């Protein structure tokens, strides 16, 4: 349903030749983005809308209806596969390309924190700070530092992803990163954008 809705929305707002010549909608897991056939110099935008399956009931609908499918939460994005995918996306994007990620801290706080920390790490790839991006990565607090089982998980995941970008990506790539969130509403959706400028 998400693919069909996206296609209809794009067709209603773009000239058909732009849509058919420049856009590919893929109905698949985002986990293995590098397996998608493409012209490596043409990827200009990768968008994510993380969270539950589109059309899943809101919390209010869940409380007021008995028609809620019992397994819709099984179709929720996961921290590690999301991070693998946005790492792939950062390696695929051309100069001038944009990565756009809508996260939902209310449904997966760890995933939201990992996304924000990773894209901030992209911006730190060209920092002039003595310790470079690695010092930034080592300073990442875990979102569950009170939890003995999760200690350092966010830091470890983000560090591995940034190491991959450094090893596999172009040297001296430069990113501009922005986080857009509601003030005073900690668990509201967060839009994270990263543009590769070099």
Coordinates of C-alpha atoms in Angstrom, one line a residue:
X1 CA 0.0 0.0 0.0
X2 CA 2.8 2.4 0.7
X3 CA 4.3 2.0 -2.7
X4 CA 1.0 2.6 -4.4
X5 CA 0.3 5.7 -2.3
X6 CA 3.8 7.1 -3.0
X7 CA 3.5 6.4 -6.7
X8 CA 0.1 8.2 -6.9
X9 CA 1.4 11.1 -4.9
X10 CA 4.5 11.5 -7.1
X11 CA 2.5 11.2 -10.4
X12 CA 0.0 13.8 -9.2
X13 CA 2.8 16.3 -8.5
X14 CA 5.5 15.6 -11.2
X15 CA 5.4 15.6 -15.0
X16 CA 5.1 12.0 -16.1
X17 CA 8.5 12.1 -18.0
X18 CA 10.3 13.2 -14.8
X19 CA 8.6 10.4 -12.8
X20 CA 9.2 7.6 -15.4
X21 CA 12.8 8.7 -16.3
X22 CA 14.2 9.5 -12.9
X23 CA 12.3 7.7 -10.1
X24 CA 12.5 4.1 -8.9
X25 CA 10.2 2.8 -6.2
X26 CA 11.2 -0.5 -4.7
X27 CA 9.0 -2.8 -2.7
X28 CA 11.6 -4.5 -0.6
X29 CA 13.4 -4.4 2.7
X30 CA 15.7 -1.4 3.1
X31 CA 18.3 -3.6 4.6
X32 CA 20.3 -4.3 1.4
X33 CA 20.3 -1.1 -0.5
X34 CA 23.6 -1.7 -2.3
X35 CA 22.0 -4.7 -4.1
X36 CA 19.7 -2.4 -6.0
X37 CA 20.8 -2.0 -9.7
X38 CA 21.6 1.7 -10.4
X39 CA 23.9 4.1 -12.1
X40 CA 26.2 5.0 -9.2
X41 CA 26.4 8.6 -10.1
X42 CA 22.7 9.1 -10.3
X43 CA 21.4 8.6 -6.7
X44 CA 20.3 12.0 -5.6
X45 CA 17.8 11.2 -2.9
X46 CA 17.2 8.4 -0.5
X47 CA 14.2 8.8 1.9
X48 CA 13.1 6.8 4.9
X49 CA 9.9 6.8 6.9
X50 CA 10.8 4.6 9.8
X51 CA 8.5 2.9 12.3
X52 CA 5.5 0.7 11.8
X53 CA 3.9 -0.6 8.7
X54 CA 2.0 2.3 7.0
X55 CA -1.6 2.3 7.9
X56 CA -1.0 0.6 11.2
X57 CA -3.5 2.0 13.8
X58 CA -2.6 4.9 16.1
X59 CA -2.4 4.3 19.8
X60 CA -5.9 5.9 20.1
X61 CA -7.3 3.5 17.5
X62 CA -5.7 0.6 19.3
X63 CA -7.5 1.5 22.5
X64 CA -10.9 2.0 20.8
X65 CA -11.2 -0.8 18.3
X66 CA -11.2 -4.5 18.3
X67 CA -10.3 -4.7 14.6
X68 CA -6.6 -4.1 15.1
X69 CA -4.5 -6.8 13.4
X70 CA -2.5 -8.5 16.1
X71 CA 0.7 -8.6 14.1
X72 CA 1.1 -5.1 12.7
X73 CA 3.9 -4.4 15.1
X74 CA 5.9 -7.3 13.6
X75 CA 6.4 -4.9 10.6
X76 CA 8.4 -2.3 12.4
X77 CA 11.8 -1.1 11.3
X78 CA 14.8 -2.4 13.4
X79 CA 17.8 -0.4 14.6
X80 CA 20.5 -2.6 13.0
X81 CA 18.9 -3.0 9.6
X82 CA 18.0 0.7 9.4
X83 CA 21.6 1.6 10.2
X84 CA 23.0 -0.8 7.6
X85 CA 20.6 0.8 5.1
X86 CA 21.4 4.4 5.8
X87 CA 25.1 3.5 5.7
X88 CA 24.6 2.0 2.3
X89 CA 22.6 5.2 1.3
X90 CA 25.5 7.4 2.4
X91 CA 27.9 5.4 0.2
X92 CA 25.5 5.6 -2.8
X93 CA 24.6 9.3 -2.8
X94 CA 26.3 11.5 -5.3
X95 CA 27.7 14.9 -4.4
X96 CA 24.6 17.1 -3.9
X97 CA 22.6 14.1 -2.9
X98 CA 20.2 14.1 0.1
X99 CA 19.5 11.5 2.8
X100 CA 16.2 12.2 4.5
X101 CA 15.1 10.1 7.5
X102 CA 11.9 10.4 9.5
X103 CA 12.3 8.7 12.8
X104 CA 9.8 8.0 15.6
X105 CA 11.4 8.0 19.1
X106 CA 8.1 7.1 20.6
X107 CA 8.1 3.7 18.9
X108 CA 11.8 3.0 18.7
X109 CA 14.0 5.4 20.7
X110 CA 17.2 3.5 20.1
X111 CA 16.7 3.6 16.3
X112 CA 16.0 7.3 16.4
X113 CA 19.2 8.0 18.5
X114 CA 21.3 5.8 16.3
X115 CA 20.1 7.6 13.1
X116 CA 20.8 11.0 14.7
X117 CA 24.3 10.0 15.9
X118 CA 25.2 8.4 12.6
X119 CA 24.4 11.4 10.5
X120 CA 26.1 13.7 13.0
X121 CA 29.1 11.4 12.6
X122 CA 29.0 12.0 8.8
X123 CA 29.3 15.7 9.5
X124 CA 32.3 15.0 11.8
X125 CA 34.2 13.2 9.0
X126 CA 35.8 16.5 8.1
X127 CA 36.1 18.0 11.6
X128 CA 39.2 19.9 12.5
X129 CA 39.1 18.6 16.1
X130 CA 42.3 16.7 17.0
X131 CA 40.6 13.4 17.6
X132 CA 38.5 13.6 14.4
X133 CA 35.4 11.7 13.8
X134 CA 36.6 8.8 16.0
X135 CA 36.7 11.1 19.1
X136 CA 33.2 12.1 18.3
X137 CA 32.1 8.4 18.0
X138 CA 33.9 7.5 21.3
X139 CA 32.0 10.3 23.1
X140 CA 28.5 9.0 22.1
X141 CA 26.4 8.2 25.2
X142 CA 24.2 5.2 24.9
X143 CA 20.5 5.8 25.1
X144 CA 20.3 3.1 27.8
X145 CA 23.4 3.7 29.8
X146 CA 21.4 2.8 33.0
X147 CA 20.8 -0.6 31.4
X148 CA 23.8 -2.9 32.0
X149 CA 22.8 -5.1 29.0
X150 CA 22.7 -2.2 26.5
X151 CA 25.8 -0.3 27.7
X152 CA 27.6 1.0 24.6
X153 CA 25.4 -0.6 22.0
X154 CA 24.5 2.7 20.3
X155 CA 28.2 3.8 20.3
X156 CA 29.4 0.5 18.9
X157 CA 26.8 0.4 16.1
X158 CA 27.5 4.0 15.0
X159 CA 31.2 3.5 15.2
X160 CA 31.1 0.4 13.0
X161 CA 28.9 2.2 10.5
X162 CA 31.2 5.3 10.3
X163 CA 34.2 3.0 10.0
X164 CA 32.5 1.5 6.9
X165 CA 31.9 4.9 5.4
X166 CA 35.5 5.8 5.9
X167 CA 36.8 2.6 4.5
X168 CA 34.4 2.2 1.5
X169 CA 33.5 5.8 0.8
X170 CA 35.2 8.5 -1.1
X171 CA 38.0 10.3 0.8
X172 CA 37.3 13.8 2.1
X173 CA 33.6 13.6 1.6
X174 CA 31.8 16.4 3.3
X175 CA 28.3 16.4 4.8
X176 CA 25.9 19.0 6.1
X177 CA 23.5 17.6 8.6
X178 CA 20.3 18.9 10.2
X179 CA 17.9 17.5 12.8
X180 CA 14.3 18.9 12.8
X181 CA 12.3 18.2 15.9
X182 CA 9.5 19.7 18.0
X183 CA 10.6 21.6 21.0
X184 CA 9.1 20.4 24.3
X185 CA 7.9 17.1 22.8
X186 CA 10.7 14.6 23.3
X187 CA 9.0 11.7 21.6
X188 CA 7.5 13.5 18.6
X189 CA 8.7 12.4 15.2
X190 CA 12.2 13.7 14.2
X191 CA 13.3 14.5 10.6
X192 CA 17.0 14.0 10.0
X193 CA 18.6 15.2 6.8
X194 CA 22.1 14.9 5.5
X195 CA 23.4 16.4 2.3
X196 CA 26.6 15.3 0.7
X197 CA 28.3 18.5 -0.4
X198 CA 31.7 17.1 -1.4

